[in-house]
Amino acid sequence: QVQLVESGGGWVQPGGSLRLSCAASGFSLGTYSIGWFRQAAGKEREGVSCFSNSGSSIYYPDSVKGRFTLSRDNVKNTVYLQMNSLKPEDTAVYYCAADPRQLARLCSRHDFSSWGQGTQVTVSS
């Protein structure tokens, strides 16, 4: 069955770095559209990085561009989110997501059918 499992979250000081991992099973990430989303307390789930299987570039919103990097290892069937220069406003539960379809939008939660359980990232002094 399709399964995504995140890991790598935790507490970090502002300016620090974390790398989140998302291990996939039951399907090949190499043929899927993939994305990372986050949801802070009281806020909507928002995309922080998405890659469509129809595209050739990775989307990042301005809030994380230059600080976050999405990558994948097709051999390990794992997707990563490298987060650098972390800010308190990055505090959220982070989710990985996948979908076999082309993305209809740049990075919308509504376009993804498979989700991980989430991992907490807390950025504070």
JSON list of C-alpha atoms in Angstrom, two decimals, residues 42-82:
[
{"chain": "A", "resi": 42, "resn": "GLY", "atom": "CA", "xyz": [-4.17, 28.07, 13.62]},
{"chain": "A", "resi": 43, "resn": "LYS", "atom": "CA", "xyz": [-3.11, 28.44, 9.99]},
{"chain": "A", "resi": 44, "resn": "GLU", "atom": "CA", "xyz": [-3.83, 26.70, 6.72]},
{"chain": "A", "resi": 45, "resn": "ARG", "atom": "CA", "xyz": [-1.54, 24.07, 5.33]},
{"chain": "A", "resi": 46, "resn": "GLU", "atom": "CA", "xyz": [0.76, 25.75, 2.84]},
{"chain": "A", "resi": 47, "resn": "GLY", "atom": "CA", "xyz": [3.17, 24.47, 0.25]},
{"chain": "A", "resi": 48, "resn": "VAL", "atom": "CA", "xyz": [6.86, 25.11, 0.80]},
{"chain": "A", "resi": 49, "resn": "SER", "atom": "CA", "xyz": [8.18, 23.14, -2.16]},
{"chain": "A", "resi": 50, "resn": "CYS", "atom": "CA", "xyz": [6.61, 21.18, -5.00]},
{"chain": "A", "resi": 51, "resn": "PHE", "atom": "CA", "xyz": [7.80, 19.39, -8.09]},
{"chain": "A", "resi": 52, "resn": "SER", "atom": "CA", "xyz": [5.37, 18.26, -10.77]},
{"chain": "A", "resi": 53, "resn": "ASN", "atom": "CA", "xyz": [6.07, 15.13, -12.76]},
{"chain": "A", "resi": 54, "resn": "SER", "atom": "CA", "xyz": [5.28, 17.23, -15.83]},
{"chain": "A", "resi": 55, "resn": "GLY", "atom": "CA", "xyz": [7.80, 19.92, -15.00]},
{"chain": "A", "resi": 56, "resn": "SER", "atom": "CA", "xyz": [11.50, 20.50, -14.88]},
{"chain": "A", "resi": 57, "resn": "SER", "atom": "CA", "xyz": [11.81, 22.99, -12.05]},
{"chain": "A", "resi": 58, "resn": "ILE", "atom": "CA", "xyz": [11.01, 23.01, -8.36]},
{"chain": "A", "resi": 59, "resn": "TYR", "atom": "CA", "xyz": [8.62, 25.55, -6.92]},
{"chain": "A", "resi": 60, "resn": "TYR", "atom": "CA", "xyz": [9.37, 27.48, -3.74]},
{"chain": "A", "resi": 61, "resn": "PRO", "atom": "CA", "xyz": [7.32, 30.33, -2.34]},
{"chain": "A", "resi": 62, "resn": "ASP", "atom": "CA", "xyz": [9.15, 33.55, -1.60]},
{"chain": "A", "resi": 63, "resn": "SER", "atom": "CA", "xyz": [8.98, 32.84, 2.12]},
{"chain": "A", "resi": 64, "resn": "VAL", "atom": "CA", "xyz": [11.43, 29.93, 1.81]},
{"chain": "A", "resi": 65, "resn": "LYS", "atom": "CA", "xyz": [13.18, 30.51, -1.50]},
{"chain": "A", "resi": 66, "resn": "GLY", "atom": "CA", "xyz": [16.92, 30.43, -1.08]},
{"chain": "A", "resi": 67, "resn": "ARG", "atom": "CA", "xyz": [16.67, 28.69, 2.29]},
{"chain": "A", "resi": 68, "resn": "PHE", "atom": "CA", "xyz": [14.83, 25.42, 1.56]},
{"chain": "A", "resi": 69, "resn": "THR", "atom": "CA", "xyz": [15.81, 22.80, -1.00]},
{"chain": "A", "resi": 70, "resn": "LEU", "atom": "CA", "xyz": [13.76, 19.82, -2.15]},
{"chain": "A", "resi": 71, "resn": "SER", "atom": "CA", "xyz": [15.58, 16.76, -3.42]},
{"chain": "A", "resi": 72, "resn": "ARG", "atom": "CA", "xyz": [14.95, 13.08, -3.92]},
{"chain": "A", "resi": 73, "resn": "ASP", "atom": "CA", "xyz": [16.90, 9.88, -4.01]},
{"chain": "A", "resi": 74, "resn": "ASN", "atom": "CA", "xyz": [15.18, 7.49, -6.39]},
{"chain": "A", "resi": 75, "resn": "VAL", "atom": "CA", "xyz": [17.31, 4.56, -5.28]},
{"chain": "A", "resi": 76, "resn": "LYS", "atom": "CA", "xyz": [16.26, 5.02, -1.66]},
{"chain": "A", "resi": 77, "resn": "ASN", "atom": "CA", "xyz": [12.77, 6.12, -2.74]},
{"chain": "A", "resi": 78, "resn": "THR", "atom": "CA", "xyz": [13.08, 9.04, -0.36]},
{"chain": "A", "resi": 79, "resn": "VAL", "atom": "CA", "xyz": [12.42, 12.75, -0.69]},
{"chain": "A", "resi": 80, "resn": "TYR", "atom": "CA", "xyz": [14.22, 15.36, 1.41]},
{"chain": "A", "resi": 81, "resn": "LEU", "atom": "CA", "xyz": [13.72, 18.92, 2.49]},
{"chain": "A", "resi": 82, "resn": "GLN", "atom": "CA", "xyz": [16.90, 20.70, 3.48]}
]
